[in-house]
Amino acid sequence: MEEKTIVCISCYYKGYDFMDEMKKLGNKIILVTSENLKEKNWPWHAIDEVFYMPEVKPSVWNLDHLVQGFSHLMQTRKVHAVIALDDYDVEKAALIRETFRIPGMGQTTHRYFRDKLAMRQKAKDSGINVPEFTAVFNNDEVNHFVDQVPAPWVLKPRSEASASGIKKLNSKEDLWKALDNLGEERHLFLLESFKPGDVYHVDSLTFNKEIVFTSASKYLAPPMEVSHEGGVFRTKTLGRYSDEFKALEEVNSKVLSNFGLINGATHTEFIRSKDDGKYYFLETSSRVGGAHIPDLVEASSSINIWREWAKIEDALLRGKNYEVSKPTGYYSGLIVALIKDKEPDYNQFECEEAVKFLPIDYHVGIVYKSKDSVIVQERLDTAAEKIHAELLNILPPKDKPMS
């Protein structure tokens, strides 16, 4: 079996299972990561070579230097695929593919999975419900928008992963103050209507334009709320035969087909408006969900999204077919919170449904699993109460999101 060379790009510590699986499938792995992640517990047994990039600012590299370095690497190695392991790396990988003509998602398609303004416009043009929005390039257009769309509004970065840098605004005066404060970076933001409602995430795998696996979950405490107010992050899977799941599966399929996704893992978010009950598209990304969502998905379905994504990429390189296993039908829940101690005492959370305790410094992280949705909900509620009462540490929001 011919060894293929895969370059994995990541400015976060993630993708352990992906690289491990790719190695098991008989491939050569080259990792390009940030210099400050040298000491992380990467799957060194699976990595053949590693190259480090200095960060200009958190998660940002000098792209000219990245291309120059890649050019040097290509002189003595034949690269078959370039994989972005995090949202922040999608742009980097697309640039490398375009520059060196390596197959995979290029810069045009990548914008629909990275630039929130591009993805909203594409969704709207495709007949998919989106909250009312506007670019903030032109003063008259901004004023027209706020005169037509009642407050509150949300000012958000076009290309930040997660809820980082989002501001909720209640008056025209506050909005113009916020826009003025952005200065030269104003064009990197967009403005949209704030829609109260339940937020969902859909995590899926696509092979040759066909969605072969879908998991849908509901945030019990959305990332934006946790990022801004501190507190406990919770999410819970939906039953595969529920009306919510079916509606999300349908709109998720519409998003991915219209956005031009051909292969890989995706994490897409929707909100169900309290006002009209409709599902509105929020954002999508061509990567595995962060915040330990893959652990949630694996508990309910026995599908490890990272490993299945590796199998998809391997099948594409070798011209083989890919089939995912039939998912198991459990309910699962995930809870993650910042705490005061470096390591939590997990003994107090031991129970039959607690199937995984996540080893994250200064965090408590638990995955629950049961055949009964109500039991999962009860376990999440009990754990949240205990964490709030005894363990929780609330810090002011940082620029760098949970990923």
mmCIF file of C-alpha atoms in Angstrom:
data_model
loop_
_atom_site.group_PDB
_atom_site.id
_atom_site.type_symbol
_atom_site.label_atom_id
_atom_site.label_comp_id
_atom_site.label_asym_id
_atom_site.label_seq_id
_atom_site.Cartn_x
_atom_site.Cartn_y
_atom_site.Cartn_z
ATOM 1 C CA MET A 1 0.000 0.000 0.000
ATOM 2 C CA GLU A 2 1.466 3.332 -1.086
ATOM 3 C CA GLU A 3 2.188 5.764 1.746
ATOM 4 C CA LYS A 4 0.472 9.133 1.242
ATOM 5 C CA THR A 5 1.801 12.324 2.832
ATOM 6 C CA ILE A 6 -0.713 14.368 4.805
ATOM 7 C CA VAL A 7 0.105 17.825 6.166
ATOM 8 C CA CYS A 8 -2.011 18.729 9.232
ATOM 9 C CA ILE A 9 -2.185 22.428 10.113
ATOM 10 C CA SER A 10 -3.264 23.455 13.604
ATOM 11 C CA CYS A 11 -2.789 26.543 15.749
ATOM 12 C CA TYR A 12 -4.598 24.773 18.611
ATOM 13 C CA TYR A 13 -3.799 21.524 20.392
ATOM 14 C CA LYS A 14 -6.326 19.200 18.759
ATOM 15 C CA GLY A 15 -6.737 16.412 16.214
ATOM 16 C CA TYR A 16 -4.965 13.649 18.196
ATOM 17 C CA ASP A 17 -7.411 10.955 17.001
ATOM 18 C CA PHE A 18 -7.300 12.205 13.406
ATOM 19 C CA MET A 19 -3.507 11.921 13.152
ATOM 20 C CA ASP A 20 -3.436 8.623 15.022
ATOM 21 C CA GLU A 21 -6.034 7.130 12.645
ATOM 22 C CA MET A 22 -4.298 8.505 9.544
ATOM 23 C CA LYS A 23 -1.064 6.846 10.675
ATOM 24 C CA LYS A 24 -2.854 3.535 11.308
ATOM 25 C CA LEU A 25 -4.167 3.707 7.738
ATOM 26 C CA GLY A 26 -0.580 3.733 6.466
ATOM 27 C CA ASN A 27 0.105 7.410 5.823
ATOM 28 C CA LYS A 28 2.956 9.811 6.578
ATOM 29 C CA ILE A 29 1.955 12.709 8.853
ATOM 30 C CA ILE A 30 3.578 16.148 8.840
ATOM 31 C CA LEU A 31 2.317 18.557 11.519
ATOM 32 C CA VAL A 32 2.594 22.341 11.154
ATOM 33 C CA THR A 33 1.658 24.024 14.418
ATOM 34 C CA SER A 34 2.312 27.084 16.590
ATOM 35 C CA GLU A 35 5.677 27.373 18.311
ATOM 36 C CA ASN A 36 4.027 27.752 21.724
ATOM 37 C CA LEU A 37 2.436 24.271 21.414
ATOM 38 C CA LYS A 38 5.759 22.384 21.312
ATOM 39 C CA GLU A 39 5.258 20.861 24.760
ATOM 40 C CA LYS A 40 1.728 19.575 24.147
ATOM 41 C CA ASN A 41 0.966 15.859 24.180
ATOM 42 C CA TRP A 42 0.697 15.464 20.394
ATOM 43 C CA PRO A 43 0.470 11.887 19.046
ATOM 44 C CA TRP A 44 4.240 11.817 18.498
ATOM 45 C CA HIS A 45 4.094 8.095 17.607
ATOM 46 C CA ALA A 46 2.012 9.064 14.551
ATOM 47 C CA ILE A 47 3.869 12.229 13.499
ATOM 48 C CA ASP A 48 6.801 11.796 11.094
ATOM 49 C CA GLU A 49 7.855 15.459 10.969
ATOM 50 C CA VAL A 50 6.832 18.650 12.720
ATOM 51 C CA PHE A 51 7.361 22.295 11.761
ATOM 52 C CA TYR A 52 6.668 25.253 14.051
ATOM 53 C CA MET A 53 5.310 28.694 13.155
ATOM 54 C CA PRO A 54 5.665 31.756 15.427
ATOM 55 C CA GLU A 55 2.360 33.476 16.212
ATOM 56 C CA VAL A 56 2.003 37.114 15.148
ATOM 57 C CA LYS A 57 -0.918 37.277 17.599
ATOM 58 C CA PRO A 58 -3.020 34.434 19.074
ATOM 59 C CA SER A 59 -3.780 31.855 16.324
ATOM 60 C CA VAL A 60 -2.370 34.140 13.577
ATOM 61 C CA TRP A 61 0.734 33.302 11.506
ATOM 62 C CA ASN A 62 2.563 35.276 8.842
ATOM 63 C CA LEU A 63 0.995 33.690 5.739
ATOM 64 C CA ASP A 64 3.869 34.737 3.442
ATOM 65 C CA HIS A 65 6.262 32.849 5.717
ATOM 66 C CA LEU A 66 3.907 29.858 5.769
ATOM 67 C CA VAL A 67 3.882 29.721 1.948
ATOM 68 C CA GLN A 68 7.681 30.138 1.774
ATOM 69 C CA GLY A 69 8.184 27.360 4.320
ATOM 70 C CA PHE A 70 5.775 25.106 2.455
ATOM 71 C CA SER A 71 7.599 25.806 -0.797
ATOM 72 C CA HIS A 72 10.817 24.587 0.812
ATOM 73 C CA LEU A 73 9.065 21.502 2.184
ATOM 74 C CA MET A 74 7.552 20.663 -1.238
ATOM 75 C CA GLN A 75 10.998 20.546 -2.887
ATOM 76 C CA THR A 76 11.785 17.188 -1.286
ATOM 77 C CA ARG A 77 8.331 15.816 -0.379
ATOM 78 C CA LYS A 78 5.229 15.019 -2.414
ATOM 79 C CA VAL A 79 2.228 16.292 -0.410
ATOM 80 C CA HIS A 80 -1.088 14.551 -1.178
ATOM 81 C CA ALA A 81 -3.454 16.385 1.204
ATOM 82 C CA VAL A 82 -3.544 19.419 3.501
ATOM 83 C CA ILE A 83 -5.901 19.252 6.478
ATOM 84 C CA ALA A 84 -7.009 22.159 8.707
ATOM 85 C CA LEU A 85 -7.626 20.821 12.209
ATOM 86 C CA ASP A 86 -9.155 24.026 13.616
ATOM 87 C CA ASP A 87 -11.423 26.817 12.398
ATOM 88 C CA TYR A 88 -8.509 29.266 12.461
ATOM 89 C CA ASP A 89 -6.563 26.997 10.098
ATOM 90 C CA VAL A 90 -9.181 26.677 7.340
ATOM 91 C CA GLU A 91 -7.903 29.855 5.664
ATOM 92 C CA LYS A 92 -4.260 28.745 5.951
ATOM 93 C CA ALA A 93 -4.992 25.332 4.424
ATOM 94 C CA ALA A 94 -7.043 26.818 1.569
ATOM 95 C CA LEU A 95 -4.188 29.226 0.722
ATOM 96 C CA ILE A 96 -1.659 26.360 0.659
ATOM 97 C CA ARG A 97 -3.931 24.200 -1.541
ATOM 98 C CA GLU A 98 -4.515 27.044 -4.004
ATOM 99 C CA THR A 99 -0.846 28.053 -4.154
ATOM 100 C CA PHE A 100 0.518 24.532 -4.659
ATOM 101 C CA ARG A 101 -2.497 23.115 -6.543
ATOM 102 C CA ILE A 102 -3.220 20.447 -3.946
ATOM 103 C CA PRO A 103 -6.757 18.949 -4.124
ATOM 104 C CA GLY A 104 -9.354 20.023 -1.551
ATOM 105 C CA MET A 105 -11.329 23.101 -0.548
ATOM 106 C CA GLY A 106 -9.965 26.284 -2.134
ATOM 107 C CA GLN A 107 -10.230 29.914 -1.127
ATOM 108 C CA THR A 108 -13.602 30.642 -2.738
ATOM 109 C CA THR A 109 -15.486 27.849 -0.955
ATOM 110 C CA HIS A 110 -13.546 28.301 2.291
ATOM 111 C CA ARG A 111 -15.086 31.773 2.728
ATOM 112 C CA TYR A 112 -18.535 30.197 3.136
ATOM 113 C CA PHE A 113 -17.141 28.192 6.059
ATOM 114 C CA ARG A 114 -15.068 30.936 7.650
ATOM 115 C CA ASP A 115 -16.430 34.411 6.829
ATOM 116 C CA LYS A 116 -19.736 34.976 8.655
ATOM 117 C CA LEU A 117 -20.766 37.732 6.241
ATOM 118 C CA ALA A 118 -20.147 35.509 3.201
ATOM 119 C CA MET A 119 -21.995 32.576 4.790
ATOM 120 C CA ARG A 120 -25.030 34.711 5.707
ATOM 121 C CA GLN A 121 -25.259 36.149 2.207
ATOM 122 C CA LYS A 122 -24.927 32.672 0.681
ATOM 123 C CA ALA A 123 -27.596 31.250 3.008
ATOM 124 C CA LYS A 124 -29.977 34.128 2.225
ATOM 125 C CA ASP A 125 -29.409 33.704 -1.523
ATOM 126 C CA SER A 126 -30.102 29.969 -1.114
ATOM 127 C CA GLY A 127 -33.506 30.547 0.518
ATOM 128 C CA ILE A 128 -32.329 29.549 4.010
ATOM 129 C CA ASN A 129 -33.656 31.546 6.988
ATOM 130 C CA VAL A 130 -31.031 33.843 8.527
ATOM 131 C CA PRO A 131 -31.402 36.621 11.126
ATOM 132 C CA GLU A 132 -31.584 40.055 9.411
ATOM 133 C CA PHE A 133 -28.020 41.272 8.888
ATOM 134 C CA THR A 134 -25.899 43.935 7.198
ATOM 135 C CA ALA A 135 -22.262 44.612 6.428
ATOM 136 C CA VAL A 136 -20.956 47.665 8.314
ATOM 137 C CA PHE A 137 -18.852 49.156 5.487
ATOM 138 C CA ASN A 138 -21.251 52.025 4.714
ATOM 139 C CA ASN A 139 -22.711 54.480 7.264
ATOM 140 C CA ASP A 140 -25.984 55.026 5.387
ATOM 141 C CA GLU A 141 -26.575 51.277 5.097
ATOM 142 C CA VAL A 142 -25.943 50.797 8.808
ATOM 143 C CA ASN A 143 -28.371 53.601 9.702
ATOM 144 C CA HIS A 144 -30.998 52.212 7.324
ATOM 145 C CA PHE A 145 -30.640 48.762 8.901
ATOM 146 C CA VAL A 146 -31.031 49.951 12.511
ATOM 147 C CA ASP A 147 -34.030 52.102 11.514
ATOM 148 C CA GLN A 148 -35.721 49.059 9.943
ATOM 149 C CA VAL A 149 -34.690 46.293 12.362
ATOM 150 C CA PRO A 150 -35.535 46.808 16.047
ATOM 151 C CA ALA A 151 -32.843 46.427 18.750
ATOM 152 C CA PRO A 152 -31.165 44.512 20.252
ATOM 153 C CA TRP A 153 -28.516 43.855 17.606
ATOM 154 C CA VAL A 154 -25.345 41.803 17.678
ATOM 155 C CA LEU A 155 -22.028 43.102 16.352
ATOM 156 C CA LYS A 156 -19.800 40.131 15.612
ATOM 157 C CA PRO A 157 -16.446 39.382 13.980
ATOM 158 C CA ARG A 158 -16.677 37.890 10.506
ATOM 159 C CA SER A 159 -13.985 35.301 11.054
ATOM 160 C CA GLU A 160 -13.525 34.580 14.755
ATOM 161 C CA ALA A 161 -14.306 31.032 15.862
ATOM 162 C CA SER A 162 -16.957 30.656 18.562
ATOM 163 C CA ALA A 163 -18.415 33.583 20.532
ATOM 164 C CA SER A 164 -15.223 35.636 20.835
ATOM 165 C CA GLY A 165 -15.531 39.378 20.329
ATOM 166 C CA ILE A 166 -19.338 39.474 20.044
ATOM 167 C CA LYS A 167 -21.137 42.560 21.407
ATOM 168 C CA LYS A 168 -24.878 42.797 22.097
ATOM 169 C CA LEU A 169 -26.165 46.353 21.608
ATOM 170 C CA ASN A 170 -29.458 47.947 22.633
ATOM 171 C CA SER A 171 -29.285 51.470 21.182
ATOM 172 C CA LYS A 172 -28.103 53.320 18.094
ATOM 173 C CA GLU A 173 -25.780 55.373 20.284
ATOM 174 C CA ASP A 174 -24.112 52.230 21.688
ATOM 175 C CA LEU A 175 -23.754 50.810 18.191
ATOM 176 C CA TRP A 176 -21.965 53.859 16.767
ATOM 177 C CA LYS A 177 -19.710 53.996 19.814
ATOM 178 C CA ALA A 178 -18.801 50.318 19.249
ATOM 179 C CA LEU A 179 -18.185 50.879 15.513
ATOM 180 C CA ASP A 180 -15.980 53.907 16.233
ATOM 181 C CA ASN A 181 -13.987 51.860 18.739
ATOM 182 C CA LEU A 182 -13.272 49.258 16.056
ATOM 183 C CA GLY A 183 -11.388 51.874 14.014
ATOM 184 C CA GLU A 184 -9.464 50.280 11.142
ATOM 185 C CA GLU A 185 -10.924 46.860 11.960
ATOM 186 C CA ARG A 186 -14.535 47.887 11.368
ATOM 187 C CA HIS A 187 -14.763 46.087 7.998
ATOM 188 C CA LEU A 188 -13.961 42.802 9.761
ATOM 189 C CA PHE A 189 -17.360 42.845 11.543
ATOM 190 C CA LEU A 190 -21.038 42.452 10.647
ATOM 191 C CA LEU A 191 -24.270 43.516 12.342
ATOM 192 C CA GLU A 192 -27.332 41.322 12.779
ATOM 193 C CA SER A 193 -30.637 41.155 14.585
ATOM 194 C CA PHE A 194 -30.512 39.399 17.967
ATOM 195 C CA LYS A 195 -33.043 36.582 17.956
ATOM 196 C CA PRO A 196 -33.889 35.053 21.332
ATOM 197 C CA GLY A 197 -34.343 31.305 21.107
ATOM 198 C CA ASP A 198 -32.828 27.857 21.580
ATOM 199 C CA VAL A 199 -29.441 27.289 19.935
ATOM 200 C CA TYR A 200 -28.558 23.954 18.315
ATOM 201 C CA HIS A 201 -25.463 22.421 16.756
ATOM 202 C CA VAL A 202 -25.390 19.829 14.000
ATOM 203 C CA ASP A 203 -22.212 17.791 13.563
ATOM 204 C CA SER A 204 -21.886 15.805 10.361
ATOM 205 C CA LEU A 205 -19.652 13.869 7.977
ATOM 206 C CA THR A 206 -19.840 14.199 4.205
ATOM 207 C CA PHE A 207 -18.367 11.904 1.554
ATOM 208 C CA ASN A 208 -18.590 12.805 -2.157
ATOM 209 C CA LYS A 209 -21.320 15.399 -1.458
ATOM 210 C CA GLU A 210 -23.466 12.904 0.484
ATOM 211 C CA ILE A 211 -24.035 13.494 4.200
ATOM 212 C CA VAL A 212 -23.293 10.064 5.668
ATOM 213 C CA PHE A 213 -23.664 10.874 9.373
ATOM 214 C CA THR A 214 -25.528 13.541 11.363
ATOM 215 C CA SER A 215 -25.695 14.256 15.081
ATOM 216 C CA ALA A 216 -27.942 17.081 16.321
ATOM 217 C CA SER A 217 -27.762 18.602 19.808
ATOM 218 C CA LYS A 218 -29.230 21.469 21.773
ATOM 219 C CA TYR A 219 -27.108 23.854 23.836
ATOM 220 C CA LEU A 220 -28.518 24.165 27.345
ATOM 221 C CA ALA A 221 -26.136 27.087 27.897
ATOM 222 C CA PRO A 222 -25.033 28.527 24.529
ATOM 223 C CA PRO A 223 -21.324 29.383 23.970
ATOM 224 C CA MET A 224 -22.099 33.116 23.648
ATOM 225 C CA GLU A 225 -23.812 33.134 27.046
ATOM 226 C CA VAL A 226 -20.952 31.230 28.733
ATOM 227 C CA SER A 227 -18.309 33.378 27.006
ATOM 228 C CA HIS A 228 -19.931 36.632 28.151
ATOM 229 C CA GLU A 229 -21.474 35.792 31.504
ATOM 230 C CA GLY A 230 -19.244 32.962 32.696
ATOM 231 C CA GLY A 231 -20.900 29.856 33.956
ATOM 232 C CA VAL A 232 -21.371 26.288 32.853
ATOM 233 C CA PHE A 233 -21.319 25.078 29.241
ATOM 234 C CA ARG A 234 -23.876 22.308 28.626
ATOM 235 C CA THR A 235 -25.200 20.563 25.549
ATOM 236 C CA LYS A 236 -27.352 17.464 24.999
ATOM 237 C CA THR A 237 -28.055 15.277 21.955
ATOM 238 C CA LEU A 238 -31.517 15.042 20.415
ATOM 239 C CA GLY A 239 -33.321 11.795 19.660
ATOM 240 C CA ARG A 240 -32.789 10.763 16.019
ATOM 241 C CA TYR A 241 -36.537 10.420 15.436
ATOM 242 C CA SER A 242 -37.595 13.666 17.114
ATOM 243 C CA ASP A 243 -39.181 16.507 15.144
ATOM 244 C CA GLU A 244 -36.299 18.798 16.157
ATOM 245 C CA PHE A 245 -33.707 16.353 14.781
ATOM 246 C CA LYS A 246 -35.574 15.911 11.485
ATOM 247 C CA ALA A 247 -35.965 19.669 10.975
ATOM 248 C CA LEU A 248 -32.276 20.304 11.742
ATOM 249 C CA GLU A 249 -31.126 17.433 9.530
ATOM 250 C CA GLU A 250 -33.084 18.912 6.629
ATOM 251 C CA VAL A 251 -31.827 22.513 6.989
ATOM 252 C CA ASN A 252 -28.252 21.328 7.639
ATOM 253 C CA SER A 253 -28.355 19.348 4.386
ATOM 254 C CA LYS A 254 -29.589 22.441 2.549
ATOM 255 C CA VAL A 255 -26.741 24.541 3.979
ATOM 256 C CA LEU A 256 -23.952 22.094 3.108
ATOM 257 C CA SER A 257 -25.166 21.371 -0.426
ATOM 258 C CA ASN A 258 -25.633 25.077 -1.236
ATOM 259 C CA PHE A 259 -22.281 26.008 0.293
ATOM 260 C CA GLY A 260 -20.469 23.504 -1.939
ATOM 261 C CA LEU A 261 -19.093 21.116 0.683
ATOM 262 C CA ILE A 262 -17.812 17.947 -0.993
ATOM 263 C CA ASN A 263 -16.029 16.021 1.787
ATOM 264 C CA GLY A 264 -15.158 16.164 5.455
ATOM 265 C CA ALA A 265 -16.455 17.060 8.908
ATOM 266 C CA THR A 266 -18.692 20.054 9.624
ATOM 267 C CA HIS A 267 -20.075 21.826 12.688
ATOM 268 C CA THR A 268 -23.124 24.022 11.991
ATOM 269 C CA GLU A 269 -25.244 26.111 14.365
ATOM 270 C CA PHE A 270 -28.901 27.132 14.181
ATOM 271 C CA ILE A 271 -31.294 29.048 16.412
ATOM 272 C CA ARG A 272 -34.999 28.325 16.790
ATOM 273 C CA SER A 273 -36.675 31.679 17.207
ATOM 274 C CA LYS A 274 -38.917 32.102 20.249
ATOM 275 C CA ASP A 275 -41.063 34.490 18.175
ATOM 276 C CA ASP A 276 -41.981 32.331 15.183
ATOM 277 C CA GLY A 277 -40.660 28.823 15.946
ATOM 278 C CA LYS A 278 -38.582 28.773 12.735
ATOM 279 C CA TYR A 279 -34.985 27.536 12.512
ATOM 280 C CA TYR A 280 -32.467 30.217 11.502
ATOM 281 C CA PHE A 281 -28.952 29.516 10.244
ATOM 282 C CA LEU A 282 -26.233 31.055 12.460
ATOM 283 C CA GLU A 283 -22.891 29.739 11.191
ATOM 284 C CA THR A 284 -21.017 26.730 9.861
ATOM 285 C CA SER A 285 -17.421 25.508 9.775
ATOM 286 C CA SER A 286 -15.599 22.816 7.828
ATOM 287 C CA ARG A 287 -14.045 21.140 10.844
ATOM 288 C CA VAL A 288 -14.881 19.035 13.880
ATOM 289 C CA GLY A 289 -16.740 20.919 16.624
ATOM 290 C CA GLY A 290 -14.693 22.274 19.519
ATOM 291 C CA ALA A 291 -15.399 22.352 23.272
ATOM 292 C CA HIS A 292 -15.244 18.504 23.491
ATOM 293 C CA ILE A 293 -18.355 18.079 21.341
ATOM 294 C CA PRO A 294 -16.754 15.015 19.623
ATOM 295 C CA ASP A 295 -16.874 13.255 23.035
ATOM 296 C CA LEU A 296 -20.601 14.023 23.266
ATOM 297 C CA VAL A 297 -21.212 12.694 19.740
ATOM 298 C CA GLU A 298 -19.179 9.517 20.339
ATOM 299 C CA ALA A 299 -21.027 8.729 23.589
ATOM 300 C CA SER A 300 -24.428 8.809 21.876
ATOM 301 C CA SER A 301 -23.511 7.232 18.526
ATOM 302 C CA SER A 302 -20.215 5.310 19.007
ATOM 303 C CA ILE A 303 -18.976 7.389 16.045
ATOM 304 C CA ASN A 304 -15.626 9.132 16.615
ATOM 305 C CA ILE A 305 -15.868 12.056 14.192
ATOM 306 C CA TRP A 306 -12.103 12.681 14.144
ATOM 307 C CA ARG A 307 -11.319 9.065 13.186
ATOM 308 C CA GLU A 308 -14.130 8.848 10.631
ATOM 309 C CA TRP A 309 -12.928 12.086 9.028
ATOM 310 C CA ALA A 310 -9.460 10.508 8.713
ATOM 311 C CA LYS A 311 -11.020 7.451 7.049
ATOM 312 C CA ILE A 312 -12.851 9.723 4.588
ATOM 313 C CA GLU A 313 -9.639 11.564 3.657
ATOM 314 C CA ASP A 314 -7.794 8.247 3.278
ATOM 315 C CA ALA A 315 -10.546 6.803 1.063
ATOM 316 C CA LEU A 316 -10.396 9.887 -1.174
ATOM 317 C CA LEU A 317 -6.614 9.640 -1.551
ATOM 318 C CA ARG A 318 -6.815 5.976 -2.464
ATOM 319 C CA GLY A 319 -9.945 6.144 -4.631
ATOM 320 C CA LYS A 320 -11.801 3.797 -2.285
ATOM 321 C CA ASN A 321 -15.399 3.817 -1.064
ATOM 322 C CA TYR A 322 -16.197 4.910 2.489
ATOM 323 C CA GLU A 323 -19.017 3.711 4.711
ATOM 324 C CA VAL A 324 -19.716 4.831 8.259
ATOM 325 C CA SER A 325 -20.908 2.338 10.905
ATOM 326 C CA LYS A 326 -24.552 2.442 11.953
ATOM 327 C CA PRO A 327 -24.799 4.851 14.908
ATOM 328 C CA THR A 328 -25.969 3.566 18.290
ATOM 329 C CA GLY A 329 -29.075 5.207 19.719
ATOM 330 C CA TYR A 330 -28.066 6.635 23.084
ATOM 331 C CA TYR A 331 -28.665 10.104 24.485
ATOM 332 C CA SER A 332 -25.631 11.953 25.752
ATOM 333 C CA GLY A 333 -24.878 15.184 27.564
ATOM 334 C CA LEU A 334 -21.731 17.260 28.017
ATOM 335 C CA ILE A 335 -20.876 19.724 30.774
ATOM 336 C CA VAL A 336 -17.694 21.839 30.919
ATOM 337 C CA ALA A 337 -16.882 24.633 33.375
ATOM 338 C CA LEU A 338 -13.901 26.660 34.563
ATOM 339 C CA ILE A 339 -13.042 25.865 38.191
ATOM 340 C CA LYS A 340 -10.644 27.170 40.855
ATOM 341 C CA ASP A 341 -8.579 23.978 41.244
ATOM 342 C CA LYS A 342 -6.214 22.584 38.621
ATOM 343 C CA GLU A 343 -7.765 19.123 38.891
ATOM 344 C CA PRO A 344 -11.349 18.506 40.065
ATOM 345 C CA ASP A 345 -12.323 15.729 42.466
ATOM 346 C CA TYR A 346 -14.407 13.609 40.127
ATOM 347 C CA ASN A 347 -15.442 11.158 42.888
ATOM 348 C CA GLN A 348 -18.395 13.396 43.753
ATOM 349 C CA PHE A 349 -19.670 13.097 40.166
ATOM 350 C CA GLU A 350 -19.349 9.309 39.851
ATOM 351 C CA CYS A 351 -22.519 7.609 38.586
ATOM 352 C CA GLU A 352 -23.524 4.943 36.096
ATOM 353 C CA GLU A 353 -24.231 7.503 33.354
ATOM 354 C CA ALA A 354 -20.907 9.379 33.676
ATOM 355 C CA VAL A 355 -18.932 7.665 30.902
ATOM 356 C CA LYS A 356 -16.018 10.095 30.546
ATOM 357 C CA PHE A 357 -14.255 12.611 32.767
ATOM 358 C CA LEU A 358 -12.289 15.063 30.634
ATOM 359 C CA PRO A 359 -8.710 15.835 31.730
ATOM 360 C CA ILE A 360 -8.589 19.639 31.235
ATOM 361 C CA ASP A 361 -6.550 21.798 33.634
ATOM 362 C CA TYR A 362 -8.697 24.128 35.774
ATOM 363 C CA HIS A 363 -11.903 22.712 34.289
ATOM 364 C CA VAL A 364 -14.487 20.145 35.173
ATOM 365 C CA GLY A 365 -15.679 18.213 32.111
ATOM 366 C CA ILE A 366 -18.104 15.274 32.141
ATOM 367 C CA VAL A 367 -19.849 13.255 29.419
ATOM 368 C CA TYR A 368 -23.074 11.420 30.343
ATOM 369 C CA LYS A 369 -24.803 8.666 28.392
ATOM 370 C CA SER A 370 -28.131 6.863 28.810
ATOM 371 C CA LYS A 371 -30.968 5.271 26.850
ATOM 372 C CA ASP A 372 -33.229 7.761 28.652
ATOM 373 C CA SER A 373 -33.112 11.448 27.687
ATOM 374 C CA VAL A 374 -34.674 12.514 31.005
ATOM 375 C CA ILE A 375 -31.886 10.866 33.032
ATOM 376 C CA VAL A 376 -29.208 12.676 30.983
ATOM 377 C CA GLN A 377 -30.995 15.978 31.636
ATOM 378 C CA GLU A 378 -31.201 15.240 35.375
ATOM 379 C CA ARG A 379 -27.484 14.382 35.552
ATOM 380 C CA LEU A 380 -26.564 17.622 33.739
ATOM 381 C CA ASP A 381 -28.798 19.687 36.041
ATOM 382 C CA THR A 382 -27.431 18.086 39.224
ATOM 383 C CA ALA A 383 -23.813 18.519 38.104
ATOM 384 C CA ALA A 384 -24.457 22.160 37.128
ATOM 385 C CA GLU A 385 -25.936 22.923 40.570
ATOM 386 C CA LYS A 386 -22.954 21.307 42.322
ATOM 387 C CA ILE A 387 -20.420 23.161 40.136
ATOM 388 C CA HIS A 388 -22.179 26.520 40.667
ATOM 389 C CA ALA A 389 -22.352 25.994 44.417
ATOM 390 C CA GLU A 390 -18.841 24.671 45.085
ATOM 391 C CA LEU A 391 -16.368 24.819 42.191
ATOM 392 C CA LEU A 392 -17.080 27.533 39.638
ATOM 393 C CA ASN A 393 -14.497 30.177 38.800
ATOM 394 C CA ILE A 394 -15.739 33.073 36.672
ATOM 395 C CA LEU A 395 -13.211 35.128 34.712
ATOM 396 C CA PRO A 396 -13.905 38.117 32.452
ATOM 397 C CA PRO A 397 -14.252 37.171 28.756
ATOM 398 C CA LYS A 398 -10.953 36.695 26.925
ATOM 399 C CA ASP A 399 -10.148 37.422 23.276
ATOM 400 C CA LYS A 400 -9.376 33.776 22.592
ATOM 401 C CA PRO A 401 -12.456 31.499 22.598
ATOM 402 C CA MET A 402 -12.941 27.964 23.840
ATOM 403 C CA SER A 403 -12.153 25.806 20.820
#
